[in-house]
Structures are given as C-alpha cells and as structure tokens.
Coordinates of C-alpha atoms and ligand atoms in Angstrom, one line a residue:
X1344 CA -15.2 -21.4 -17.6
X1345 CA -12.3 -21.1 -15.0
X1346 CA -11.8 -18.3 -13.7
X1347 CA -8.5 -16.5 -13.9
X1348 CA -7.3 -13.0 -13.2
X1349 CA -4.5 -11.4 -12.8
X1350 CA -2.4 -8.7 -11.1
X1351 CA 0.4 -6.9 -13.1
X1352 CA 2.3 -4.7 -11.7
X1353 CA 5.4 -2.8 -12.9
X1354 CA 8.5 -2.8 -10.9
X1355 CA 9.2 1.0 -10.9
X1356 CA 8.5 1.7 -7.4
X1357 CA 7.4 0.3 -3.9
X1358 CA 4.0 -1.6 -3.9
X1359 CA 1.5 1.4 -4.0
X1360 CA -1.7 1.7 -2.1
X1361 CA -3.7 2.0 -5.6
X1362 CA -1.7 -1.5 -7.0
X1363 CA -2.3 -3.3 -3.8
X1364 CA -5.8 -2.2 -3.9
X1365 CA -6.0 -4.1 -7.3
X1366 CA -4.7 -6.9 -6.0
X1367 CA -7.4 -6.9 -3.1
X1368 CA -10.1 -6.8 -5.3
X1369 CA -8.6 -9.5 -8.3
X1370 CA -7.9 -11.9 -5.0
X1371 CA -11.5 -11.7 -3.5
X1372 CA -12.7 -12.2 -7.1
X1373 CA -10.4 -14.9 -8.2
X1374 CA -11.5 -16.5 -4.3
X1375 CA -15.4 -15.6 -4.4
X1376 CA -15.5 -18.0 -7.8
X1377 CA -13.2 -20.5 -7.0
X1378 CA -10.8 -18.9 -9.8
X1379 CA -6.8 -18.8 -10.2
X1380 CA -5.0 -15.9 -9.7
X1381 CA -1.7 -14.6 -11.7
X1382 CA 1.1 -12.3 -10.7
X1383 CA 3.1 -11.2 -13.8
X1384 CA 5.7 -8.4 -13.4
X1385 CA 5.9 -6.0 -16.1
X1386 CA 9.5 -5.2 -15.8
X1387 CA 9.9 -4.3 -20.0
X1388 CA 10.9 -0.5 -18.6
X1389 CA 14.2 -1.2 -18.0
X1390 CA 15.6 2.2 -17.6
X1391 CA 13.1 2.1 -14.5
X1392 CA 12.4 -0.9 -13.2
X1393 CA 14.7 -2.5 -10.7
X1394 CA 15.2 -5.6 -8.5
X1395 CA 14.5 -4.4 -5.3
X1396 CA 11.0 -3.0 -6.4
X1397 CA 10.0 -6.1 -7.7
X1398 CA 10.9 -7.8 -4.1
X1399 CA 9.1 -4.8 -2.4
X1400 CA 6.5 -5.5 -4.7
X1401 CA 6.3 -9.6 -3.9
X1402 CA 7.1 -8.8 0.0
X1403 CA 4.3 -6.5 -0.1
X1404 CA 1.5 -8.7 -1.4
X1405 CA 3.1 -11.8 0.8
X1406 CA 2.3 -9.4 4.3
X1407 CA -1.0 -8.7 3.3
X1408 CA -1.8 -12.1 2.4
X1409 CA -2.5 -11.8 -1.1
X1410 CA -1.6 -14.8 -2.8
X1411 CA -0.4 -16.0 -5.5
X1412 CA -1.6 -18.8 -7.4
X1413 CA 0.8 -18.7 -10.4
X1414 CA 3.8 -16.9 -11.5
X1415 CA 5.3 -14.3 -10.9
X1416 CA 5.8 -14.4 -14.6
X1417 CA 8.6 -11.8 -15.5
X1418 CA 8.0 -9.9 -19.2
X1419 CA 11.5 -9.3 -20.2
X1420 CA 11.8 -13.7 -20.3
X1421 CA 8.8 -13.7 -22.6
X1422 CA 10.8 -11.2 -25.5
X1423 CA 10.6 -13.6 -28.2
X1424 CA 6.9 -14.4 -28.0
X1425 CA 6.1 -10.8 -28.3
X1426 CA 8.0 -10.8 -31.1
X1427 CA 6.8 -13.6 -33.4
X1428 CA 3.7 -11.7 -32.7
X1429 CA 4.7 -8.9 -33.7
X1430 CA 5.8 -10.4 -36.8
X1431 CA 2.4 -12.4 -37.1
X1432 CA 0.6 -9.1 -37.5
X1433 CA 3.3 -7.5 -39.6
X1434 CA 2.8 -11.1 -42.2
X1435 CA -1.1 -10.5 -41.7
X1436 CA -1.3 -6.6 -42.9
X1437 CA -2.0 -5.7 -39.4
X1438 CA 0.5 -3.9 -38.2
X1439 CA 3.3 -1.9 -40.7
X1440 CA 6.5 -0.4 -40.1
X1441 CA 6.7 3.2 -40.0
X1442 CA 9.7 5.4 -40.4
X1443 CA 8.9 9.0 -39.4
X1444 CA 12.1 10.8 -37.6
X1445 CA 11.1 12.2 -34.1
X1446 CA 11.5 15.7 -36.0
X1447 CA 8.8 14.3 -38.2
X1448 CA 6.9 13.6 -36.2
X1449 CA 7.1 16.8 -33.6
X1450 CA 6.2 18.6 -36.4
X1451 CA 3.0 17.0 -37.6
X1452 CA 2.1 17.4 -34.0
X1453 CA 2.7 21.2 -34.0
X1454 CA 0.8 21.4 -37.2
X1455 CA -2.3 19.5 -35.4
X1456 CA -1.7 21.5 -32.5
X1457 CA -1.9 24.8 -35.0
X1458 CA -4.9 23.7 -36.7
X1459 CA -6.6 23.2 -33.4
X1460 CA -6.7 19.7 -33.4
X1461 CA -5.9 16.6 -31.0
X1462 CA -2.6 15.2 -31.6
X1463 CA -2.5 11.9 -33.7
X1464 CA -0.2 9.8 -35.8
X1465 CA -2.0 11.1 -38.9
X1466 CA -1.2 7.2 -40.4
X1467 CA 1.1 8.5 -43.3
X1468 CA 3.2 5.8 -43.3
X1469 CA 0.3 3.3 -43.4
X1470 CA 0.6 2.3 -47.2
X1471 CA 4.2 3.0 -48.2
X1472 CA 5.2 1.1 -51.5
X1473 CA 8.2 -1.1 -51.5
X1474 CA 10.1 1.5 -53.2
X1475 CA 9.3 3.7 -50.8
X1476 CA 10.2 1.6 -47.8
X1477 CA 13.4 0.6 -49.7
X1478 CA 14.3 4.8 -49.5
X1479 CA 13.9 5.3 -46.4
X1480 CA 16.3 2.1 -45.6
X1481 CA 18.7 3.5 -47.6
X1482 CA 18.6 6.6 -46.1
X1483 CA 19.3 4.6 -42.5
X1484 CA 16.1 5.1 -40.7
X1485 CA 14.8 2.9 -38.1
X1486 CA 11.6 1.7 -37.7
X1487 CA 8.4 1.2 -35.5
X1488 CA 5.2 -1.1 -35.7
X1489 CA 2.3 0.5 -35.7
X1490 CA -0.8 -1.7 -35.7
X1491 CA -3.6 -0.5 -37.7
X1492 CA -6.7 1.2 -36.0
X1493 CA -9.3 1.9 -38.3
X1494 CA -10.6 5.4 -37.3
X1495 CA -14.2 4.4 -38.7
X1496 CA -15.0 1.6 -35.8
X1497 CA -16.5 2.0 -32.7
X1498 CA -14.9 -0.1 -29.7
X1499 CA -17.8 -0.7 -27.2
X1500 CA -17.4 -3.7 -24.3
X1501 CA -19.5 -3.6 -21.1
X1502 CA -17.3 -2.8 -17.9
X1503 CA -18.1 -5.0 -14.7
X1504 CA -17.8 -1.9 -12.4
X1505 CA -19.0 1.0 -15.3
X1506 CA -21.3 -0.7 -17.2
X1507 CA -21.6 0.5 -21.2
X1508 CA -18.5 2.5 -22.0
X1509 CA -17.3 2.9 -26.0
X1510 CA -14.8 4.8 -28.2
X1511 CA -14.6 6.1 -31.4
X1512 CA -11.6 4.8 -33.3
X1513 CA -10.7 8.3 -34.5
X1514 CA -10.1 9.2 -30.5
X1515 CA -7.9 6.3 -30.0
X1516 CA -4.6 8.5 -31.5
X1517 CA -4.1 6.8 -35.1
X1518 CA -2.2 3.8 -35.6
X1519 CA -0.9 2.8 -32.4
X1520 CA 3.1 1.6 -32.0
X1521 CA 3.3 -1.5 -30.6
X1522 CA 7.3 -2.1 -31.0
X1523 CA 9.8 0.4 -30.2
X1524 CA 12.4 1.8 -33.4
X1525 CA 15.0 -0.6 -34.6
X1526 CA 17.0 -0.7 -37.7
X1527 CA 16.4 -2.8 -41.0
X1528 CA 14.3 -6.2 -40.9
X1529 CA 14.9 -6.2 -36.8
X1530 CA 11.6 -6.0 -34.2
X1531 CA 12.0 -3.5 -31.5
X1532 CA 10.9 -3.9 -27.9
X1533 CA 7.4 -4.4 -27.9
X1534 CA 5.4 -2.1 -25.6
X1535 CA 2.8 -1.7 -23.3
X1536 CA -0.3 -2.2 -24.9
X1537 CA 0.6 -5.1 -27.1
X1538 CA 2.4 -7.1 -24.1
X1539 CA -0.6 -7.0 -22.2
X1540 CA -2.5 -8.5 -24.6
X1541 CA -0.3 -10.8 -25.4
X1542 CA 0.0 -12.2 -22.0
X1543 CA -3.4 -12.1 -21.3
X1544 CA -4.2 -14.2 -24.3
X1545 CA -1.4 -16.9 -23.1
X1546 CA -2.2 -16.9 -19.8
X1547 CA -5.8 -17.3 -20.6
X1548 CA -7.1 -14.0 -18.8
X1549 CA -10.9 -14.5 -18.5
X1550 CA -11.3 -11.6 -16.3
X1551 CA -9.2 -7.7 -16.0
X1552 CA -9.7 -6.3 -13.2
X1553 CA -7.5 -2.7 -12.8
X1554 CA -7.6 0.7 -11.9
X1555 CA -9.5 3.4 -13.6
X1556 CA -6.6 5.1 -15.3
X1557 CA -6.4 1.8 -17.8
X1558 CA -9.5 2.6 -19.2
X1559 CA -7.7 4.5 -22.1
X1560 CA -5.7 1.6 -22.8
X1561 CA -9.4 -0.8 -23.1
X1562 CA -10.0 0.0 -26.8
X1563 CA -7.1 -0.2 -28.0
X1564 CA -6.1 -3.8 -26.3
X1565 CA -9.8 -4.7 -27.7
X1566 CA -8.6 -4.2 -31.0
X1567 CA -5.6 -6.4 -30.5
X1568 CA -7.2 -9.2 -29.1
X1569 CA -9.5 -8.9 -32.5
X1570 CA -6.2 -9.2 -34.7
X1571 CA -4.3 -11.5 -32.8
X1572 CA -7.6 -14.0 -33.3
X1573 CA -8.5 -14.5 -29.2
X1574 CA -11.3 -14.0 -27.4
X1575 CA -12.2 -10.7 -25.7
X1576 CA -12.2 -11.0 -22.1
X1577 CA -14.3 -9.2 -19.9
X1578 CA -13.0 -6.0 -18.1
X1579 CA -13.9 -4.0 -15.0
X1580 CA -12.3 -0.9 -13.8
X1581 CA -12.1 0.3 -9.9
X1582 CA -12.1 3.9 -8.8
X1583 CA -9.2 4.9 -8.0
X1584 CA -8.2 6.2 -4.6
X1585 CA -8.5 9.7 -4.0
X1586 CA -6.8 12.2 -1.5
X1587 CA -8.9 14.3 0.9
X1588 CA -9.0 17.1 -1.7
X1589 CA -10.4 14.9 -4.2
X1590 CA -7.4 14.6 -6.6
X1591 CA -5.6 10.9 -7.4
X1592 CA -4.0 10.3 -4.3
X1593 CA 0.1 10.6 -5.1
X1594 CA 3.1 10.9 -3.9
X1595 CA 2.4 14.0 -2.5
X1596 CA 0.0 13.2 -0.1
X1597 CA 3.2 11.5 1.4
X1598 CA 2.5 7.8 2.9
X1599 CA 1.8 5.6 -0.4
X1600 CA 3.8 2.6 -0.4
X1601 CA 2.4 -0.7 1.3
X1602 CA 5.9 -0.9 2.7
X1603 CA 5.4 2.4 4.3
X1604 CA 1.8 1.7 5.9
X1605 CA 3.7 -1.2 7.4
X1606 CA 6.3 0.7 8.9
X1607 CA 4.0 2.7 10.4
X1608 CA 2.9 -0.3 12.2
X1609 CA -0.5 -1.0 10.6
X1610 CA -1.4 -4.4 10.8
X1611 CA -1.6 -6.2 7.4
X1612 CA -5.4 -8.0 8.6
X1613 CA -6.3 -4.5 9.6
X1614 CA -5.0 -2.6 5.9
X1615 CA -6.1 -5.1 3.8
X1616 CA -9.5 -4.7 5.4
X1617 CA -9.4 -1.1 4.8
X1618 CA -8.3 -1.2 1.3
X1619 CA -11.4 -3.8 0.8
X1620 CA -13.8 -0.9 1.9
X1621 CA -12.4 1.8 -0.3
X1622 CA -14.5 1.4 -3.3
X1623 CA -16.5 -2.0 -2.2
X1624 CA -19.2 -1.9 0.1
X1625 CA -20.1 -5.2 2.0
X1626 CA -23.6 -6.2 1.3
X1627 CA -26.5 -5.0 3.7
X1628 CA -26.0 -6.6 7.5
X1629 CA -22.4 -7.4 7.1
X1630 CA -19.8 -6.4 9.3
X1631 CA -17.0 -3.5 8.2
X1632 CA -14.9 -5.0 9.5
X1633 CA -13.9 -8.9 8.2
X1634 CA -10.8 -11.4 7.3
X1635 CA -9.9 -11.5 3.4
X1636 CA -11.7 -15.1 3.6
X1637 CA -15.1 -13.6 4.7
X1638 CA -14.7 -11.0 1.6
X1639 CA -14.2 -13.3 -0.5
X1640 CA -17.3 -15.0 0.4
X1641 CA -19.5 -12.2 -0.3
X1642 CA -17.3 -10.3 -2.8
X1643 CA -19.6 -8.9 -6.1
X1644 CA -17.7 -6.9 -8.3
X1645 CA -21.1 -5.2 -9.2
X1646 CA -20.6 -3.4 -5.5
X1647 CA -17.7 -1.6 -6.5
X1648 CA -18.3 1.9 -6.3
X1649 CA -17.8 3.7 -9.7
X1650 CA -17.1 6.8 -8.0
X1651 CA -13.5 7.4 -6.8
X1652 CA -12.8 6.7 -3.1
X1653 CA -11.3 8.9 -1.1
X1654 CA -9.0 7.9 1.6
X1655 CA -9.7 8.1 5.2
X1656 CA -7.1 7.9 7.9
X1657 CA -9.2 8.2 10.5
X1658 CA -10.8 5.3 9.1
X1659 CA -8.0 3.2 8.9
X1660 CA -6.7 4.2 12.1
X1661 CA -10.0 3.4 14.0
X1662 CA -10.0 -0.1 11.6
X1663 CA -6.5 -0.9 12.8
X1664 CA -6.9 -0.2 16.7
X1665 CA -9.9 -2.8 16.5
X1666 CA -7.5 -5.6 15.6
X1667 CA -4.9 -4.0 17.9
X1668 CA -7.3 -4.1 20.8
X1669 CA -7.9 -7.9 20.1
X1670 CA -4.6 -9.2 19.9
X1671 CA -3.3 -10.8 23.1
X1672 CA -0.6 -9.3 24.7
X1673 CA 1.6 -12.5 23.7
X1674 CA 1.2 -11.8 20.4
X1675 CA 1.1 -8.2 20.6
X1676 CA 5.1 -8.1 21.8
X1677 CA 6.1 -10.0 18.8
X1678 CA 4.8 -7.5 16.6
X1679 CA 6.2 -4.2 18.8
X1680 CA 9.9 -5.8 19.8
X1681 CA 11.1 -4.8 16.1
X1682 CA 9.4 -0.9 16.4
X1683 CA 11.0 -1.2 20.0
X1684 CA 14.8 -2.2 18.4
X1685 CA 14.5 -0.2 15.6
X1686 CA 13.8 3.3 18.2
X1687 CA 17.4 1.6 19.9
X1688 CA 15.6 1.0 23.4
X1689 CA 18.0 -2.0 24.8
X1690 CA 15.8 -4.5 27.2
X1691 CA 16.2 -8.3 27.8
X1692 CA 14.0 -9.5 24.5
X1693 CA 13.6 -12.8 25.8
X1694 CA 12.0 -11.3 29.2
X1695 CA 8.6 -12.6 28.1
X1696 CA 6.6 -12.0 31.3
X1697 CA 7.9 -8.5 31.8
X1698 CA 7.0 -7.4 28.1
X1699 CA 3.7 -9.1 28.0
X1700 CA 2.7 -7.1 31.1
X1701 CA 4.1 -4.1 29.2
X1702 CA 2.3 -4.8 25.6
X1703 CA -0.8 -5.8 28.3
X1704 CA -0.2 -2.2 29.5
X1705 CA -0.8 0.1 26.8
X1706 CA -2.1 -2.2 24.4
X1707 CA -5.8 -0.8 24.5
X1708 CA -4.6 2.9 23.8
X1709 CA -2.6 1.9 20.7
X1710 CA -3.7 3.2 17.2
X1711 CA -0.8 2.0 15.3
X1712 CA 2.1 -0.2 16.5
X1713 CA 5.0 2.3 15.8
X1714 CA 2.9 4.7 19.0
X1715 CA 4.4 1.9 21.2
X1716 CA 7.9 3.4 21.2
X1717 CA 6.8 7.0 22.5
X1718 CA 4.1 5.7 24.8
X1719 CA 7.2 3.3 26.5
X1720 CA 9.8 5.0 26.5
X1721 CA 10.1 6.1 30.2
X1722 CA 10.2 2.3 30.7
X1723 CA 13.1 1.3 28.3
X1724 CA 15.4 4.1 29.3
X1725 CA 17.3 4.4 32.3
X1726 CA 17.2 8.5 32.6
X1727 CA 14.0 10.5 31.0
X1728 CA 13.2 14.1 30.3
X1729 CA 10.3 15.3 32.2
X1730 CA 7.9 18.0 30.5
X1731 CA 6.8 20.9 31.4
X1732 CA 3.6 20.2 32.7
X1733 CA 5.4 17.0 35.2
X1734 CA 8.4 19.7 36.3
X1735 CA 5.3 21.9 37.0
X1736 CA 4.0 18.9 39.0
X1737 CA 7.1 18.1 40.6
X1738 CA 7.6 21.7 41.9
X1739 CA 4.3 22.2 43.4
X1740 CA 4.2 22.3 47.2
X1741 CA 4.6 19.4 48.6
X1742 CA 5.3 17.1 45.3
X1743 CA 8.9 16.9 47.1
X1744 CA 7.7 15.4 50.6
X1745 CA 5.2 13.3 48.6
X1746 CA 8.0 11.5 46.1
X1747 CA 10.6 11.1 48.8
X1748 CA 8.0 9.8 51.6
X1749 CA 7.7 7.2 48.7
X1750 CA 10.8 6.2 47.6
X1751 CA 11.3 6.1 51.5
X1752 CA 8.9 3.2 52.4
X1753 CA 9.2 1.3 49.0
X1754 CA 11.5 -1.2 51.6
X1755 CA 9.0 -1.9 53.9
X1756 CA 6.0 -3.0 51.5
X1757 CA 8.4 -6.3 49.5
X1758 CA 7.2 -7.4 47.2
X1759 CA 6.0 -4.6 45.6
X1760 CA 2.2 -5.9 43.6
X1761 CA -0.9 -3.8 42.8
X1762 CA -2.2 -4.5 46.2
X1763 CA 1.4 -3.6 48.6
X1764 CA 1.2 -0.5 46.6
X1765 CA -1.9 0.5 47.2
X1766 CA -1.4 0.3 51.2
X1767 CA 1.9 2.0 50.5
X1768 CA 0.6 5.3 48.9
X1769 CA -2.8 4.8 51.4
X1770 CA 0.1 5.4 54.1
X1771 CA 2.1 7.8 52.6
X1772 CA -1.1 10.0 52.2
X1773 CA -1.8 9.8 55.9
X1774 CA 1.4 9.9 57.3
X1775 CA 2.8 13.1 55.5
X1776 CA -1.6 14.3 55.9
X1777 CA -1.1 15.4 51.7
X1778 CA -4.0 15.0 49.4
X1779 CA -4.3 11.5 47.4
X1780 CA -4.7 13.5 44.1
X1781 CA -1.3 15.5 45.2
X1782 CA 0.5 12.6 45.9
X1783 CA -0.9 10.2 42.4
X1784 CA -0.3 13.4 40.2
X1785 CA 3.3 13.7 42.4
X1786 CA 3.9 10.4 41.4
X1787 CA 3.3 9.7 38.1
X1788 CA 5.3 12.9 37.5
X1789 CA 8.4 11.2 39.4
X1790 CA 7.5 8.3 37.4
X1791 CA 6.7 8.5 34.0
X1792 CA 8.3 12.0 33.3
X1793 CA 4.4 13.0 32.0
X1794 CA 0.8 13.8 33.3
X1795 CA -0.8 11.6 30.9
X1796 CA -0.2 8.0 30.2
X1797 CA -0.7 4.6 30.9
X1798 CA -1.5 3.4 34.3
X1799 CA 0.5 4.5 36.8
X1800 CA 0.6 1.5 39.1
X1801 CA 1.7 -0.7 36.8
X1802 CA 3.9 1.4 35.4
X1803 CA 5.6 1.9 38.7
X1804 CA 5.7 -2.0 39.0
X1805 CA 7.1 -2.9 35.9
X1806 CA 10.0 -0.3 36.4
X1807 CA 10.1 -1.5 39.7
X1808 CA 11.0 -5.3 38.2
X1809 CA 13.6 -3.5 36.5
X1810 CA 15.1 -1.9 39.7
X1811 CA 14.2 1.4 38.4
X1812 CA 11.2 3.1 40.3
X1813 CA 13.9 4.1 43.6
X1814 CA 16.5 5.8 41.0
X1815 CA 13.7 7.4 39.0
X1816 CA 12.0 8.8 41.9
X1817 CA 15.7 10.1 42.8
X1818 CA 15.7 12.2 39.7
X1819 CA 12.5 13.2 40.4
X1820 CA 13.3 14.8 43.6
X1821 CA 16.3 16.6 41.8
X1822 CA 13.8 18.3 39.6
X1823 CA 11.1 18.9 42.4
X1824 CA 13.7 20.8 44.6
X1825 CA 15.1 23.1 41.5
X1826 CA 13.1 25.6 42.1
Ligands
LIG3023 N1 1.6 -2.8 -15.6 C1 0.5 -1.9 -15.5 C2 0.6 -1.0 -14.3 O1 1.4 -1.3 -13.4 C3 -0.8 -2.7 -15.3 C4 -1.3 -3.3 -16.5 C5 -2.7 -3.8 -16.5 O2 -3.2 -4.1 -15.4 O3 -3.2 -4.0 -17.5 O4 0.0 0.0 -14.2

C-alpha cells in the first residue's frame, strides 16, 4: 500500500499554528514511509473563505518547507462530484430529503432542551410517503439531505495517536445533513462532513492525520465511507496546542498565524522544529533540535503525545537563537535587511562588508530577527536619543573631558581598527589621568546612546566607517555639559 495523506485546510484565515502543526506531522509521516502528500483547500464556505487566505495559507507552508506533492486541489471545482454522490445515496435509500422549516426545527430543539435531553434531529422526516413529500412541495419548501445514521450501531476504529475510541450512533445527533436546503428536485451545497469523505475516497486517503477537535466528525465520516462502498482509512488525531493556562490556544493568546511567527523574525528551520516537538517526542538519544529531513527519518506517529501540548515561548525562543547563532553573518544580513527596511532605517544595502561586520556584531545576542532593529539602531541613524541611565553617564564628572579628549585624538590614530583604538583610549586614560572604567562607560554612552549593548569597539568602528563616531561624540558632549 502507498502511502498517502493529506492536509486540508480551510481558507478562512492566515495559516494557524494548530493547521501548520498538522501539516508537520502529515509531512514527516508521508516522508518517514516514502508516502505522497496532498494539499486540498476546503474553500466550500464561501461567505468566509477568501483568496488572500488561501495564498497566506500556500505561502505559509512554502516558508516552512512543507511540501506539497499534489494539488492544491480546490473543493468548490469538485461541486458536481459531490453531487452525483449525493444523488447516489439519495437512489440507494441512504440518504433522504428532509423538509422541516428552521421554525420546525428550533422548536423540536426547545422541546428536547425542555425534556432534558441532547439536541438531535429526532429523524421525523426519515420515511415520508410520496404523498407526503409531494405536500410539502406544494407548499414551497426546500429541502436538505440527511444521510441516515442508524442510532442502534456502534462506530468503533482504532486511532494511531488514541488508540480504541467508539461512539454510540444515538450520540452522533440523528440523521446528519449532508447538502444544504434547495428547492424541488435540485441538490444543495454539499457540506463538511460528506466532502471530506468524498475526497478522501477519490484521492485515495490511506492515512488522516488532524487535530483533536475532528474527532467528533470520525464516526460520522465512518459511516459514510460504509455507504458510499470505500474502504475505511485509518485515522490518528494530535493534541492540540494549548495556551499557558491550559485552554486551546486562540486568538486570544495573540500571535497565531504562521505569517505572524514569521514576522516576528523566527526562522522557518527553527519553527518548524518547534512545532515538531509540541506533541512528538524524538526517540531516546536524539537531538531536540533537528532539520525536517532528520524527523522524518525517525518520525512514529505512535510518539505523539495524546495529551494536549502546551506552548512554550521560551522554548521557541531558546530553539530559534540556536539556529540564529549558527548562521554566518553573510547569510544572517539577508534575512535582517527586510526587518531593517521595514523599521525605515536608510543604509547603503549593497555595503556587504559593512553589514556583515554589523550582523557579525550582534548576531550572538539575537533571539528573534525583528530584535535586530532596536539593538542597531544607534548605527542606522544619524541623531539618537540617549536614556537615562547614558545622560546619567554622560553627566558624571569627568564623562565631558573623557568624550572630548576622544573625539580630540580620533585624527592622530588613522586608520581607526581594533588595535589603533585600543592605544587611543590606553592614551586618553593616561593623559587626562581618568579611570579606564570612567572613560569605556563615558564612551559607550557618547556612543551608543545606552549602558548596555553590543561591543563597544566595534561599534565605535563601524560608525566610524560611516563617518559618524566624531558627530556622535559631538552630541554627546552637548548632553554631558547640560547639566
Ligand atoms: N477543513 C478542515 C479544517 O480546516 C479540516 C478537515 C480535515 O482535516 O478533515 O479544520
């Protein structure tokens, strides 16, 4: 048997973290047994599903390097197969067409809800005569398909991640509409649950692979496989992804959208990765931290985690600065020039040597890409705002004899490298008899407009490449003498 699984998501928002995370674990399946691998969007909503979340939704899955083997496969150009299908079940007594008015049916449901009971469709329209039917044409109603779910059976399959896991019929909500209302002989838009199954059959599904909140759906889309004549395919459900309270991590819990995580400037190597480890756990003596391809090697979907997994920043962010740390500074600038542009800082972006030795810079203390813009910005712009603590600096005794002794002898030690600098400031300190301390602290002050940031030296000699360090030291002085 080939292998094939599929991801199906519907284009009603941005890629989610909990979708994405489905497609991790079909893609390290579909790879780990040399399987095939299907995108199909489910874009039947059409009141909310839109164009640009379907390309969010393919851009998405592109950056993280989740591939595609086939498709994407779009549901609304696969109408009229639904609908023979429909029909097929409606010629085979599966499935009849039921006319109850929304009134109707609100109040069966308050009656139910009177009596104590769970709400179901109590099947009344199940075995209408003709004559019957013919009535309630006359009288202009519409009509939905309900399939048929015999409230006696007992839908039982065993669940890759769960294990045993069955359903009475009687809890799957009576006889299930599979087609949306439409007037006389006509087939309504088909829905949801009959789709699916559908698809899966035609696209040979051996393998469903989705969240935890599908599991409701399971029995139900059993059943239909069993009238529609095709063989049941297995199914696993993942945890889902929890918030730090422990609920299903939403909107709410702000940051949820793959397009957002990558904005942020998380690395899609270093995401993907994370979104492996929540709910899979790598087999004893392997590393946490691995490419997809390595995964994919070892991936069992018998070590997902049943229980929900909570998300972890701190996680991530410790993930994502170990492949930040290992990226050369060459590469590194290609990924920070657009956070860079998109803050407005204006620089020479084909100045190769001068960003490297910038990205070089504060490469090691980056968490996430997008820190790059506040951690640089003394070097991008031409006039800074120096905080509290640095006009504190600036003002103490002897800051002002220290910053202009400086900017005084910067002439005399051309061209300015790590090593003129260091006999610059070696001389500075003797000749004006100040403290080193005084003088580095004066400095990076002047400087950086901060106490604390990257190194000072090479901070001072990339703005000094710039022609920068003599008119920042300038300001510097302004601020030291304002007291
Ligand atoms: N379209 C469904 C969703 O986005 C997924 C369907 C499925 O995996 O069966 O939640």
């Amino acid at each position: 048997m080939t292998v094939r699984v599929r991801l199906a998501p519907s284009p009603t928002g941005n890629l989610h973290i909990g979708t994405a995370r489905t497609a991790v674990f079909n893609w390290l399946f579909a790879r780990h047994q040399g399987g095939t691998f299907v995108l199909r969007v489910e874009d039947t909503d059409q009141e909310r599903s839109r164009p640009e979340y379907t390309q969010n939704i393919l851009d998405g899955l592109t950056w993280l390097g989740l591939t595609w083997d086939e498709g994407p496969f779009y549901q609304t150009k696969r109408m009229d197969l639904y609908q023979q299908k429909v029909q097929m079940l409606l010629d085979k007594g599966l499935a009849y067409r039921a006319y109850d008015t929304p009134e109707e049916l609100d109040a069966m449901r308050e009656a139910q809800k009177a009596r104590g009971e769970a709400p179901r469709y109590d099947n009344r329209h199940r075995s209408l005569t003709p004559e019957q039917r013919a009535a309630y044409e006359a009288e202009g109603r519409s009509s939905v398909i309900r399939f048929i779910i015999d409230s006696d059976r007992e839908v039982a399959w065993n669940d890759l991640v769960r294990g045993h896991v069955s359903w009475k019929g009687r809890d799957l909500g009576g006889d299930m509409v599979i087609a949306r209302a439409a007037a006389g002989d006509a087939i309504g838009q088909p829905l949801y649950n009959f789709v699916v199954v559908v698809d899966d059959i035609d696209m040979a599904i051996t393998h469903i692979i989705r969240g935890e909140d599908h599991i409701g759906n399971t029995p139900k889309q059993i059943l239909l496989y069993e009238a529609l004549g095709a063989t049941i395919p297995e199914f696993g459900h993942t945890p889902l992804i929890l918030n730090q309270a422990g609920a299903k991590l939403s909107k709410r819990d702000g940051v949820t959208s793959i397009s957002d995580f990558q904005r942020m400037g998380y690395l899609p190597a270093a995401f993907v990765n994370y979104m492996t480890l929540l709910g899979w756990s790598p087999p004893e003596g392997m590393s946490e931290i691995f490419t997809l391809d390595e995964a994919a090697q070892r991936f069992e979907i018998e070590r997902v985690n049943k229980a929900g997994a909570k998300f972890d920043w701190d996680k991530l962010n410790w993930l994502n600065s170990q492949y930040l740390h290992e990226l050369p500074a060459a590469t590194l600038v290609d990924l920070l020039i657009p956070h860079w542009q998109a803050a407005g800082f204006v620089a020479d972006w084909n100045d190769r040597p001068w960003l490297e030795q910038l990205a070089a810079l504060i490469g090691p203390s980056l968490t996430r890409l997008d820190e790059a813009v506040a951690m640089s910005e003394y070097l991008f712009n031409p006039t800074i705002d120096w905080t509290d603590e640095a006009s504190a600096q600036l003002r103490q005794e002897g800051a002002d004899v220290a910053v202009e002794a400086v900017a005084a002898a910067i002439a005399e030690y051309q061209p300015l490298t790590e090593a003129t600098v260091q006999d610059l400031l070696k001389q500075v300190v003797k000749a004006q008899n100040l403290k080193k301390g005084l003088v580095m602290r004066s400095l990076r002050a002047a400087l950086t407009g901060a106490m604390h940031g990257p190194d000072l030296v090479q901070s001072w000699l990339l703005l000094h490449q710039h022609g920068q360090d003599e008119a920042r030291l300038q300001q510097a002085l302004v601020v030291a003498r304002s007291k």
